[in-house]
XYZ file of C-alpha atoms in Angstrom:
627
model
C 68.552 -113.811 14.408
C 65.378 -114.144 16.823
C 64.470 -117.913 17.487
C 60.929 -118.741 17.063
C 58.918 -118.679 19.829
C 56.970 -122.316 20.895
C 53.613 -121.485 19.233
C 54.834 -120.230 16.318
C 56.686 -123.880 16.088
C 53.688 -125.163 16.772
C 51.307 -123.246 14.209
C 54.708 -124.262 12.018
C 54.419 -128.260 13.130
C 50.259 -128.216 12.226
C 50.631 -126.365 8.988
C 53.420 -129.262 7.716
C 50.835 -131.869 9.183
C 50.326 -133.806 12.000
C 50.090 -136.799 9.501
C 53.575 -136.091 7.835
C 55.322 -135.499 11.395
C 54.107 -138.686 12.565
C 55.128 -140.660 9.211
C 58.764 -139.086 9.840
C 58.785 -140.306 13.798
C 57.869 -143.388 12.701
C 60.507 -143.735 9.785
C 63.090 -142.262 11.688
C 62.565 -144.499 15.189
C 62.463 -147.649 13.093
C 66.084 -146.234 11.627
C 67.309 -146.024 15.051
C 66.375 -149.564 16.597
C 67.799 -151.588 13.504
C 64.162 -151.976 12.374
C 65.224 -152.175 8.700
C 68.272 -153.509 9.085
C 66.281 -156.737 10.159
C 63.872 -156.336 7.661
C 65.956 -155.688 4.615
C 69.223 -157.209 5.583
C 72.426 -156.722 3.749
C 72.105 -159.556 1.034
C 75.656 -159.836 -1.501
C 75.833 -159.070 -5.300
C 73.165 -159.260 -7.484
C 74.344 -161.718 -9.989
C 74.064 -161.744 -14.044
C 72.174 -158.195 -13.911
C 73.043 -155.960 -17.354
C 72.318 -154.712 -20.883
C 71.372 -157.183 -24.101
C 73.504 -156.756 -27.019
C 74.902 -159.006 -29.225
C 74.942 -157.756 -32.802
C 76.143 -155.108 -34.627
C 72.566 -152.989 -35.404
C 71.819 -150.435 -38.315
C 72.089 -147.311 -36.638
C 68.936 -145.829 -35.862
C 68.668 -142.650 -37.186
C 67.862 -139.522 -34.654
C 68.300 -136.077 -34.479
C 71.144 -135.388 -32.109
C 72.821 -138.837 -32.201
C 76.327 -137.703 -32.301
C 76.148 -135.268 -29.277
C 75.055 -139.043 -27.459
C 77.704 -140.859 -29.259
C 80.248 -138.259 -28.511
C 79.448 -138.000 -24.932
C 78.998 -141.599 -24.771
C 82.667 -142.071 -25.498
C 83.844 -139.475 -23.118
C 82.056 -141.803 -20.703
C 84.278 -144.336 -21.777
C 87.033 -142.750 -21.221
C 86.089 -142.164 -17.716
C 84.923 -138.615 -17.982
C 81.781 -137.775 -16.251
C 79.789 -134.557 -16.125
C 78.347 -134.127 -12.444
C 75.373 -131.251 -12.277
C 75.074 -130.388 -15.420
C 78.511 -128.310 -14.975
C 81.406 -130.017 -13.904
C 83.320 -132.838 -15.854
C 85.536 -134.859 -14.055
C 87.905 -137.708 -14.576
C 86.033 -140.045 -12.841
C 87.258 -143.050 -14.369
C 86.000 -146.170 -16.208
C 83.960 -147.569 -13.881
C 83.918 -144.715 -11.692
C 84.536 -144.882 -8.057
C 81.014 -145.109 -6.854
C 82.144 -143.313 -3.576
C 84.552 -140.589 -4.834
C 83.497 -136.940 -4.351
C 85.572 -135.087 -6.889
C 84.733 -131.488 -5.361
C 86.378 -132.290 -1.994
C 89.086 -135.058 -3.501
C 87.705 -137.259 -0.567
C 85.784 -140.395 -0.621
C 82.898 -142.514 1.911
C 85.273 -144.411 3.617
C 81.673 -146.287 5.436
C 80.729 -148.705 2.379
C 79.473 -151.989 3.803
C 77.129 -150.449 6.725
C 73.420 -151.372 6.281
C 71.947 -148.181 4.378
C 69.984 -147.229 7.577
C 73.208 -147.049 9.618
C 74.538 -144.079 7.825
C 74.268 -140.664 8.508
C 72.302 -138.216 6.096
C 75.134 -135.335 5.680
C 78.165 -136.779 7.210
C 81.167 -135.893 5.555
C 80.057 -133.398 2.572
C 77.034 -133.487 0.467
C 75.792 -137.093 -0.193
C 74.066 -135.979 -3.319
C 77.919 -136.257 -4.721
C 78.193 -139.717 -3.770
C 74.783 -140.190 -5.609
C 75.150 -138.376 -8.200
C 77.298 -140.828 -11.026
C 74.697 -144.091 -8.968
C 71.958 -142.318 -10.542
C 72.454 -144.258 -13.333
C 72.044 -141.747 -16.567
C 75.175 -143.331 -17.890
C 72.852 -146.012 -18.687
C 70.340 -144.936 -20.512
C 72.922 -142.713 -22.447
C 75.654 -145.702 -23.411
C 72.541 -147.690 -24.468
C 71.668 -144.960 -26.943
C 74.550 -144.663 -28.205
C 74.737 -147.948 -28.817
C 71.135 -148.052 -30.606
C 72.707 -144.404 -33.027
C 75.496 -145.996 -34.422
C 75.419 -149.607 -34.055
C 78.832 -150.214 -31.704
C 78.742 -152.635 -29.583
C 81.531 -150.924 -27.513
C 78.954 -149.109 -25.768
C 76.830 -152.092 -24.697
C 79.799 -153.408 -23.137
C 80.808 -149.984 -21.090
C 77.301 -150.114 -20.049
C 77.430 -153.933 -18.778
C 80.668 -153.371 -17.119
C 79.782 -150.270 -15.332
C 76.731 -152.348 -13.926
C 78.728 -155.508 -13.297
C 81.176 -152.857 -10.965
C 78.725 -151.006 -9.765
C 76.825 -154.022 -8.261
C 79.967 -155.397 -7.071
C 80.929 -152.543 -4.689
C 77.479 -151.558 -3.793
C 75.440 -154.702 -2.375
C 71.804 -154.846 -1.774
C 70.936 -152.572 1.340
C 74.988 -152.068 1.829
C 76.596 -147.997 1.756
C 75.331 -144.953 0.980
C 73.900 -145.949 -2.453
C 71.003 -147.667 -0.503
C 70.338 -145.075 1.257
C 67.486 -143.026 -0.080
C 64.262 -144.443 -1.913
C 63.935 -142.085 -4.230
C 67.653 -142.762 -5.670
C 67.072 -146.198 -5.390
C 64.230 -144.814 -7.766
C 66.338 -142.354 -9.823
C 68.411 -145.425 -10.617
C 65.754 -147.884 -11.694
C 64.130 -146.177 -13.646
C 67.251 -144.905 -15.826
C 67.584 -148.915 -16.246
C 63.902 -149.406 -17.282
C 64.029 -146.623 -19.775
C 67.181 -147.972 -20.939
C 65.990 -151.532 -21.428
C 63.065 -150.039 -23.099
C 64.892 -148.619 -25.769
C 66.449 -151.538 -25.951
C 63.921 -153.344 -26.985
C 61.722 -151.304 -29.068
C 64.730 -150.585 -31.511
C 66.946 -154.199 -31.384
C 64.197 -156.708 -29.840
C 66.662 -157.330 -27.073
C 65.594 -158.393 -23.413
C 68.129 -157.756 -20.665
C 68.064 -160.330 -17.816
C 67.489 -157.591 -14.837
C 65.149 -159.479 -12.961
C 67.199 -159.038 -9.402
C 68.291 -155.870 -9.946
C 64.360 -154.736 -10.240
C 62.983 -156.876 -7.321
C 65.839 -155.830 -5.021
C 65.191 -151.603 -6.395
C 61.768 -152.304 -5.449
C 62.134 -153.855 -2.570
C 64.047 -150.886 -0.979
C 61.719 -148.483 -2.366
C 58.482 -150.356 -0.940
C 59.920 -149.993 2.446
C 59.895 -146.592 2.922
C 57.502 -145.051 0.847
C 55.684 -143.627 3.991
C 58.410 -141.697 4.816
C 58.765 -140.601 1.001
C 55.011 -139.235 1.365
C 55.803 -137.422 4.122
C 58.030 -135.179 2.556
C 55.508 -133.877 0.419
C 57.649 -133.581 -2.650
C 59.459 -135.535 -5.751
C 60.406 -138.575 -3.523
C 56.932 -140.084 -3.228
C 56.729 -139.428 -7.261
C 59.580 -140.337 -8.067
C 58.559 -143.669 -5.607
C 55.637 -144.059 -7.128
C 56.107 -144.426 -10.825
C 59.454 -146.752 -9.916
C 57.011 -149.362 -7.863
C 54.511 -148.809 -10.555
C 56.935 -149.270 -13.799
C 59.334 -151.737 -11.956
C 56.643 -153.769 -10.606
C 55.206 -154.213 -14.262
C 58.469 -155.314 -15.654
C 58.035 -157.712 -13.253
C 54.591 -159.093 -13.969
C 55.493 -159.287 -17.107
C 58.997 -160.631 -17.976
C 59.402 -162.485 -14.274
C 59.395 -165.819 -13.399
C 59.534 -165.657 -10.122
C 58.173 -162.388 -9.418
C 54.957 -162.021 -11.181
C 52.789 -161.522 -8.094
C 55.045 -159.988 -6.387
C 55.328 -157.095 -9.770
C 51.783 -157.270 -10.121
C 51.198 -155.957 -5.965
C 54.288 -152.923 -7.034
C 52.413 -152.084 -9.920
C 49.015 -151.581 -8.343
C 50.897 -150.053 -5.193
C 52.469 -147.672 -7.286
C 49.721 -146.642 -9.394
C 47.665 -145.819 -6.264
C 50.764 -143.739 -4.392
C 51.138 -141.646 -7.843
C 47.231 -140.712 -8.120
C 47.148 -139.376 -4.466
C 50.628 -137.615 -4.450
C 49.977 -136.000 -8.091
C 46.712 -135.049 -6.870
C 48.124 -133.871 -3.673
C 51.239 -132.018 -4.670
C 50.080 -130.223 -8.086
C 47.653 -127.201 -7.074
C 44.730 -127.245 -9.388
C 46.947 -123.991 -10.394
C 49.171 -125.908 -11.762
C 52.414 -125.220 -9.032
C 54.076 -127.879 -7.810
C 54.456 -128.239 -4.298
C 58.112 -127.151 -3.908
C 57.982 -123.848 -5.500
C 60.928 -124.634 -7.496
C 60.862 -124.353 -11.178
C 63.846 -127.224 -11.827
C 61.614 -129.481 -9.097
C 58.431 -129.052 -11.465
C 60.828 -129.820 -14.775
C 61.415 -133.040 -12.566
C 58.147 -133.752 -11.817
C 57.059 -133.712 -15.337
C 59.563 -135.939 -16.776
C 58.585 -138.331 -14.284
C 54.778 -137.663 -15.362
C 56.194 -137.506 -19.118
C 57.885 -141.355 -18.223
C 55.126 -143.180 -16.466
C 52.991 -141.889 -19.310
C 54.798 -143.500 -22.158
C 55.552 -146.377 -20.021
C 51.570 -146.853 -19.527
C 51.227 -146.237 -23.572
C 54.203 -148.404 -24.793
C 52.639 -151.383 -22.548
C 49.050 -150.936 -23.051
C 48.353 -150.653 -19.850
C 44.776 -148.885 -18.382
C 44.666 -144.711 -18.368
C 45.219 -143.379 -14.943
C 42.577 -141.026 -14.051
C 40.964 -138.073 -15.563
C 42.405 -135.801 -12.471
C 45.719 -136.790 -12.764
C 45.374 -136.052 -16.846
C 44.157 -132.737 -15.708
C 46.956 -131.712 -13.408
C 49.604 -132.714 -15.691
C 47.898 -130.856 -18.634
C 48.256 -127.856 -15.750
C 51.714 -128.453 -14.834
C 52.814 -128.718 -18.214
C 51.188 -125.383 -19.266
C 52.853 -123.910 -15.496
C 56.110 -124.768 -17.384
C 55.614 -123.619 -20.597
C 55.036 -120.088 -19.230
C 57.893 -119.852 -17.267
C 60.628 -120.613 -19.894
C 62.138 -117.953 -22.184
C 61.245 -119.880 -25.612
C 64.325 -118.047 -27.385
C 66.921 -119.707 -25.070
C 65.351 -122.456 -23.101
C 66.100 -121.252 -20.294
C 63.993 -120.447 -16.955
C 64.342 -118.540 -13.943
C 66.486 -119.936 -11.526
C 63.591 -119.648 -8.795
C 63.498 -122.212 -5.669
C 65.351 -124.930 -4.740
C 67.731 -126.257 -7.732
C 69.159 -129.476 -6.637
C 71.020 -130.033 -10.572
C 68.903 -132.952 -11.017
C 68.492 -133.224 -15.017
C 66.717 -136.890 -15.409
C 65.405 -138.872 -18.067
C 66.685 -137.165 -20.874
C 66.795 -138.548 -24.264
C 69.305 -135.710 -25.949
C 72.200 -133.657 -24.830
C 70.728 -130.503 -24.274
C 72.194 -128.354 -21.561
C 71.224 -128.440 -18.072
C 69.416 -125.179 -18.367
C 67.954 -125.813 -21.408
C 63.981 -126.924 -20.836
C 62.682 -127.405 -24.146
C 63.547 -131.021 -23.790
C 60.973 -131.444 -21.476
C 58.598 -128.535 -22.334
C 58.113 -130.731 -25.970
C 57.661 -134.471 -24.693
C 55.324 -133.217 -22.255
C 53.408 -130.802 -24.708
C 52.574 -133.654 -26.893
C 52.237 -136.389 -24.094
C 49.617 -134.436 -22.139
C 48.453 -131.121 -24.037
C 48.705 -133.286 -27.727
C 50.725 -130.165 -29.207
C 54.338 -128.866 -29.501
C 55.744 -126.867 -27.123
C 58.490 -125.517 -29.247
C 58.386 -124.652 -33.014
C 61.332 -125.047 -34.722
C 62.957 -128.792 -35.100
C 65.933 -129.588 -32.905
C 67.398 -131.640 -29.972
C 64.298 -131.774 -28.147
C 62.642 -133.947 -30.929
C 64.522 -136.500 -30.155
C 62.096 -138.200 -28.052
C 59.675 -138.535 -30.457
C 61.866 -140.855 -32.334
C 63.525 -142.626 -29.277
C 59.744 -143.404 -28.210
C 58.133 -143.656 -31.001
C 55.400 -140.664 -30.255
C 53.950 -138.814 -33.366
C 55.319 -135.262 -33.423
C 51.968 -132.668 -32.971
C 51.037 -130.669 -35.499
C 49.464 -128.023 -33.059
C 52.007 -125.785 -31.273
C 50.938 -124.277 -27.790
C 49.789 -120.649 -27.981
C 51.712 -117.934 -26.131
C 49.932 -116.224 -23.208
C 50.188 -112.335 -21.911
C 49.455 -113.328 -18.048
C 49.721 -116.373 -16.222
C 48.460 -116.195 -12.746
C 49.085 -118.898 -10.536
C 47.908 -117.313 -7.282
C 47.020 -120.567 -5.223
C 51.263 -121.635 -6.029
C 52.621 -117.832 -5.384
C 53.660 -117.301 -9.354
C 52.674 -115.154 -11.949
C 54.198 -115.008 -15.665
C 54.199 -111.512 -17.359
C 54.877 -111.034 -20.908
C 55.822 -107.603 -22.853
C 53.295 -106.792 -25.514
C 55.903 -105.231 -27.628
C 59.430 -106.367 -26.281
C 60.875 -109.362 -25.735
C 60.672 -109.559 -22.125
C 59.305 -111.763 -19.320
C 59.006 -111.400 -15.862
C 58.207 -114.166 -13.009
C 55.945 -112.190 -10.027
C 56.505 -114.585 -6.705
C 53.924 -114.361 -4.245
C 53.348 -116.844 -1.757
C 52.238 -120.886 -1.902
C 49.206 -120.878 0.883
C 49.451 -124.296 1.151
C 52.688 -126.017 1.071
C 56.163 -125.101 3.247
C 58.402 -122.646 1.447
C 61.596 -123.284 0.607
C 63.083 -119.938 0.122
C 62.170 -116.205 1.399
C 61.566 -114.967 -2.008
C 58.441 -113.402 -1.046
C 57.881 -110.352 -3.752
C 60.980 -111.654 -5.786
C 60.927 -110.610 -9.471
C 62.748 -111.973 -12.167
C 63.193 -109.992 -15.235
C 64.315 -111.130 -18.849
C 65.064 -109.341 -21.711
C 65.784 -110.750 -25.108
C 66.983 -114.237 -23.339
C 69.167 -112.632 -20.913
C 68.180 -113.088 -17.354
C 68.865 -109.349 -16.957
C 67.232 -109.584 -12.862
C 67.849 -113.029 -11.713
C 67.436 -115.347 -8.377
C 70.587 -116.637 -6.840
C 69.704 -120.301 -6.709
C 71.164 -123.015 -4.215
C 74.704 -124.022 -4.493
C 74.218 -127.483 -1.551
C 72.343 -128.700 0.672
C 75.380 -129.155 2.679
C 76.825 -126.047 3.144
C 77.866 -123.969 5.904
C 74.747 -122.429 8.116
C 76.234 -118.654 6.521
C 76.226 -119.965 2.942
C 72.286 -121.798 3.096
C 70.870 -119.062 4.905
C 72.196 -116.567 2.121
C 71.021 -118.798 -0.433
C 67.512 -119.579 1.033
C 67.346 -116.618 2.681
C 65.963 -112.389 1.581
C 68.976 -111.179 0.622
C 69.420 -113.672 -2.903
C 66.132 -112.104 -4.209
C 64.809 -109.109 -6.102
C 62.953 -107.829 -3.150
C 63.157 -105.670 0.217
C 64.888 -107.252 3.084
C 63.906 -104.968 6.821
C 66.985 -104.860 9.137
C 69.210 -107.801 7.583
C 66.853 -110.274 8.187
C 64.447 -113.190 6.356
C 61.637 -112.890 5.732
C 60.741 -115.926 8.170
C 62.604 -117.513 10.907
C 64.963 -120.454 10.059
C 64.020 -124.003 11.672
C 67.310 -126.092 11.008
C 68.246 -127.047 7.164
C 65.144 -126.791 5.215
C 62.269 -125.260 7.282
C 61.337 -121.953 7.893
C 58.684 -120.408 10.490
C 56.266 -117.599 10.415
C 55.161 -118.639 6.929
C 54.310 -115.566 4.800
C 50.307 -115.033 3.817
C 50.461 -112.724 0.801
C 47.603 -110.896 0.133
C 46.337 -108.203 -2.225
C 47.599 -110.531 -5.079
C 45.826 -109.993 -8.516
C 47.168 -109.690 -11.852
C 45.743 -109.098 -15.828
C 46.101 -107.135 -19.120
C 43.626 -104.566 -18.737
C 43.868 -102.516 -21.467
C 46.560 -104.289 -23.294
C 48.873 -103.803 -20.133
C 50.270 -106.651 -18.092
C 50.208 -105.906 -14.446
C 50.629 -108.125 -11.032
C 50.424 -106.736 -7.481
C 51.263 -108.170 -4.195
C 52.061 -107.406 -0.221
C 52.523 -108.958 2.683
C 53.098 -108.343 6.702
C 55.520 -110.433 8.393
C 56.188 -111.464 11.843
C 57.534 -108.150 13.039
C 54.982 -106.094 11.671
C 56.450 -104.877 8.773
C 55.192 -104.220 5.445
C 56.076 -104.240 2.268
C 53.604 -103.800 -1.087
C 54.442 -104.507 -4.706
C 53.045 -103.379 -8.089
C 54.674 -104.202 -11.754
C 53.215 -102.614 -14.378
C 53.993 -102.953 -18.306
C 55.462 -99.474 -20.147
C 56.571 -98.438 -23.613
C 59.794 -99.132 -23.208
C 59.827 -101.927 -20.074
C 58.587 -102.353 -16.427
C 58.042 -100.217 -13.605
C 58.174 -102.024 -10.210
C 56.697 -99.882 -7.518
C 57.673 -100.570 -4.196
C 55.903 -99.126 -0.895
C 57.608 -100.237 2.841
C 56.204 -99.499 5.996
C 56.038 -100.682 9.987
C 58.746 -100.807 12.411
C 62.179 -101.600 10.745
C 65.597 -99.495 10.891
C 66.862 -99.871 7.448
C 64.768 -101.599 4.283
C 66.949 -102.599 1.763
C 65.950 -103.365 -2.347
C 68.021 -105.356 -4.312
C 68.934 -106.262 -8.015
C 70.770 -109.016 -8.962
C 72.122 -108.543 -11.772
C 72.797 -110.489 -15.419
C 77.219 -110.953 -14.509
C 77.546 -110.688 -18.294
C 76.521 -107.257 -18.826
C 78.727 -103.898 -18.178
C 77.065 -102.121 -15.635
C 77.193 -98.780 -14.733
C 76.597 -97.132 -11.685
C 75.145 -93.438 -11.895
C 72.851 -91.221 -10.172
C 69.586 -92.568 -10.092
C 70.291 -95.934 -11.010
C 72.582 -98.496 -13.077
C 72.787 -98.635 -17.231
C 74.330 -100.998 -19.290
C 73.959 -100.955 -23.701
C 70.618 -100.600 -24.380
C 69.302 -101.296 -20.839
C 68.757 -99.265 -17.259
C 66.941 -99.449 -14.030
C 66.307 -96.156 -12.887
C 65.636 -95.575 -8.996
C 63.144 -92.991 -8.183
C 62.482 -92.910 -3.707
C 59.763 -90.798 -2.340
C 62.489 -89.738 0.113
C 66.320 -89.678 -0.130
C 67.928 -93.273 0.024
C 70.946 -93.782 2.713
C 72.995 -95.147 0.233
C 72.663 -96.860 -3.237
C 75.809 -98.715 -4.042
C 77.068 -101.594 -6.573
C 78.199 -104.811 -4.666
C 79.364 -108.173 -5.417
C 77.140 -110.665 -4.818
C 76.933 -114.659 -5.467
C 74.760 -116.880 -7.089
C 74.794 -120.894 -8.682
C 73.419 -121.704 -11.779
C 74.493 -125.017 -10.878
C 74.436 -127.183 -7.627
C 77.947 -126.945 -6.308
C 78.935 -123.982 -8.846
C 79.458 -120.734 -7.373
C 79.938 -117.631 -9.217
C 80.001 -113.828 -8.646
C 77.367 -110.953 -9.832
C 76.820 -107.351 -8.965
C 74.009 -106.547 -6.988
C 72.069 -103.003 -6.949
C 71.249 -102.270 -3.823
C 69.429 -99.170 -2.533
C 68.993 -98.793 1.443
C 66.042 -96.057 3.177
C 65.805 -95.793 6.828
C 62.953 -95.945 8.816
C 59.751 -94.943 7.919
C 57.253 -95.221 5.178
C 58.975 -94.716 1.675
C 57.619 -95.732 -1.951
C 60.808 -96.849 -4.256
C 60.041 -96.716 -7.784
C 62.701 -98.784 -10.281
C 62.083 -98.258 -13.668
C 63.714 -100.843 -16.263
C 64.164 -99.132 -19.570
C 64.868 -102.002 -22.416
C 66.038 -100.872 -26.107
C 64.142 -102.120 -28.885
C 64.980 -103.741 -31.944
């Protein structure tokens, strides 16, 4: 694969910011000369941190309870689900530095935070995951459903371990701020709870200074990144920090300074990061459900403690992210398109819904920001309403034909007379990409992702394995001559950053349409048009410039029994027919990959059609039985 050349780095190094690179330097040259080490030293145990609860309490009656109560005692058992996929026996208290996928464990546990490498030995976000703390706020629910004081006392004694092996600024549990924020804020929700339904008040006072602590110190470096850390960052300093002020005795000032800090880091990042589209800056639809429960907790914290609005912007782009959302789930199933980077981070949730399930989120937010219901029907995702005490709307949130998103690359198509969806991927213009899914479609028929992406699997995998994750080849697009669509530059950064242009989309005449192209760094081009039919969606595909081979995928749904014929691949009630302007070179059936789940690899098949050089209009036709 061509390297690329110093200007396009450059034109690479001004588009991320000269602002952001510097913030990085910084952060990372104050790592390397013990900087933090001296300024946040390794400090012991925090002592008498954990969960009130000394009586026996009426049970509080929500819908969903025993799914908690059920999965609290699995917890107390020792069995842990990691990513929304895998259950483990991780024991009760886990081992906070276990990584059940590779049977291996950090052997480095007492090193200063800053010390420690960022992916040495396996994926850290393993170690991380069960120090995330959602235990927490689950055990303490339970507790508040059914009354049993058994799960009070998991909880305490899974905090009581946990701060035992993992001492202020000490292993890899210190080591990022935004899990330092992940885990506070699972205890602040928790507490809460706690005392909005039994009047209880936990005595967490160092375990919130020290979170915060850690947190203040890097937040430059979280900003940086122009994504969930500084978020996520934010709205811990900001809710932390008010605990604080209020319930500290030695503190108070000291919450008060977090509190304004944080509230002026989350007005600039939300206004930064969510286009006035409505995209969030990572392209990634489980990043944006992560976003908005952060938005969704900062909001009721703000409400439940009377604190002042934030501003009329940030309102505004959470109304738009919200609405972004709302369009991009299939409201039969929950379930979205597996577009972007999909870390399996499932946070602040208040039922047991499954990890691809988004109407959680979709119906908090809905009513927190839009004052309506995202979802119809009762069910799980009401359960916030009660846990919070937030009135459930009355309005429910109109469906839309077309969504167009152009300024975040994403458009949202919807059959006038099917059940069907599409998601239309452009290109962001002003954020990095995260994937070469330029052109990518992702088709859905009757809640089956019949066209899907092929998601993530780790951050720390093999060079192969995150190219072909990140890379052409796991989309619904054309890839020229085995290659991205832009140039890799190391684990998470591409060059030669796709313009799109030619991007438009509507419902003239009652018929949902989106069109886009693009050139990329070899001169190549490839154009786009989906257009709404009686019976589906005809995709309309036109290559040109100077490749060798062009190659169009399909991934498809793994559940379905495809067939391979001439002119395409059928399955009950469902083909894509493949129509060339000039004979293909081969159209074949492979096996392919994808994860639905971080660390969960499974197998597909993948249509693939290949024409050799030359200009060459593909037309794939997806028929879709009604009824």
């Amino acid at each position: 694969m061509a390297r690329p050349e110093l200007t396009e780095l450059a034109r690479t190094a001004l588009r991320l910011g000269p602002v952001n690179i510097a913030r990085v330097a910084v952060y990372r040259g104050l790592r390397k000369a013990g900087a933090y080490k001296v300024r946040q030293p390794v400090t012991g145990v925090i002592e008498l941190a954990g969960f009130a609860g000394g009586e026996t309490l009426e049970p509080l009656d929500v819908v969903g309870s025993d799914a908690i109560i059920e999965a609290a005692a699995r917890l107390a058992e020792g069995k842990m689900d990691y990513f929304g996929s895998l259950r483990v026996d991780a024991g009760s208290p886990p081992n906070w530095f276990h990584d059940p996928y590779r049977q291996a464990e950090c052997r480095d546990r007492t090193s200063h935070w800053s010390q420690l490498a960022d992916f040495g030995g396996g994926d850290i976000k393993v170690i991380w995951e069960p120090s995330r703390f959602r235990w927490s706020l689950l055990l303490v629910q339970a507790y508040l459903a059914s009354g049993d004081l058994r799960h009070i006392e998991t909880a305490n004694a899974w905090v009581a371990d946990w701060q035992k092996q993992n001492p202020v600024n000490a292993g890899p549990n210190w080591m990022c701020g935004q899990e330092t924020s992940i885990r506070l804020l699972h205890v602040l929700l928790a507490d809460a709870l706690l005392r909005k339904h039994a009047s209880s008040r936990s005595p967490l006072d160092e375990f919130i200074a020290a979170h915060c602590e850690r947190i203040a110190a890097t937040t430059s470096y979280a900003i940086a990144q122009d994504n969930n850390h500084s978020i996520s960052e934010a709205v811990a300093l900001y809710a932390g920090g008010d605990w604080l002020a209020r319930n500290s005795r030695d503190d108070g000032v000291r919450g008060r300074h977090y509190r304004m800090t944080g509230t002026r880091m989350l007005e600039r990042q939300v206004a930064k990061l969510v286009l006035p589209d409505g995209t969030f800056s990572q392209f990634s639809v489980n990043y944006h459900r992560l976003m908005l429960d952060t938005l969704s907790l900062v909001e009721y914290w703000r409400r439940e403690n009377e604190l002042p609005d934030f501003s009329e912007d940030f309102y505004a782009s959470a109304r738009k992210a919200t609405t972004w959302l709302l369009r991009a789930v299939d409201a039969g199933s929950g379930d979205a398109p597996n577009v972007g980077a999909n870390d399996g981070a499932h946070l602040y949730q208040l039922c047991e819904a499954p990890y691809r399930d988004f109407r959680p989120t979709l119906q908090l937010s809905a009513a927190l920001f839009l004052g309506k219901r995202a979802v119809t029907e009762h069910g799980p995702w009401d359960a916030a309403f009660t846990w919070l005490g937030i009135e459930r709307p009355d309005a429910v949130v109109e469906p839309e034909r077309v969504s167009f998103h152009e300024q975040g690359g994403f458009t949202f198509l919807r059959h006038s007379a099917l059940d069907s969806m599409l998601l239309c991927r452009s290109s962001g213009r002003r954020f990095r990409p995260g994937q070469a899914d330029a052109l990518h479609v992702d088709a859905w028929y009757n809640g089956d992702n019949i066209a899907r992406d092929a998601g993530t699997y780790s951050y720390a995998a093999d060079p192969g394995v995150l190219r072909y994750y990140k890379g052409t080849a796991s989309h619904n697009t054309i890839q020229f001559d085995d290659r991205d669509q832009m140039r890799g530059i190391g684990r998470f950064l591409f060059a030669d950053w796709l313009e799109c242009d030619d991007v438009a989309a509507d419902a003239t005449d009652g018929i949902a349409r989106w069109c886009a192209a693009y050139t990329d760094y070899e001169g190549c081009r490839h154009e786009r048009r989906v257009e709404e039919t009686a019976d589906g969606w005809r995709v309309t595909d036109r290559v040109s410039g100077p490749f060798s081979t062009a190659v169009l995928r399909w991934r498809l749904h793994p559940g379905w029994q495809w067939e391979l014929r001439e002119g395409g691949v059928f399955a009950a009630g469902l083909g894509i027919a493949l129509e060339p302007s000039r004979p293909f070179l081969s159209v074949e059936l492979e096996d392919g990959r994808e994860s639905r789940h971080y660390l969960e690899e499974t197998r597909l098949p993948v249509l693939t059609a290949t024409v050799s050089a030359g200009d060459c209009e593909i037309v794939s036709t997806f028929r879709m039985a009604q009824g």
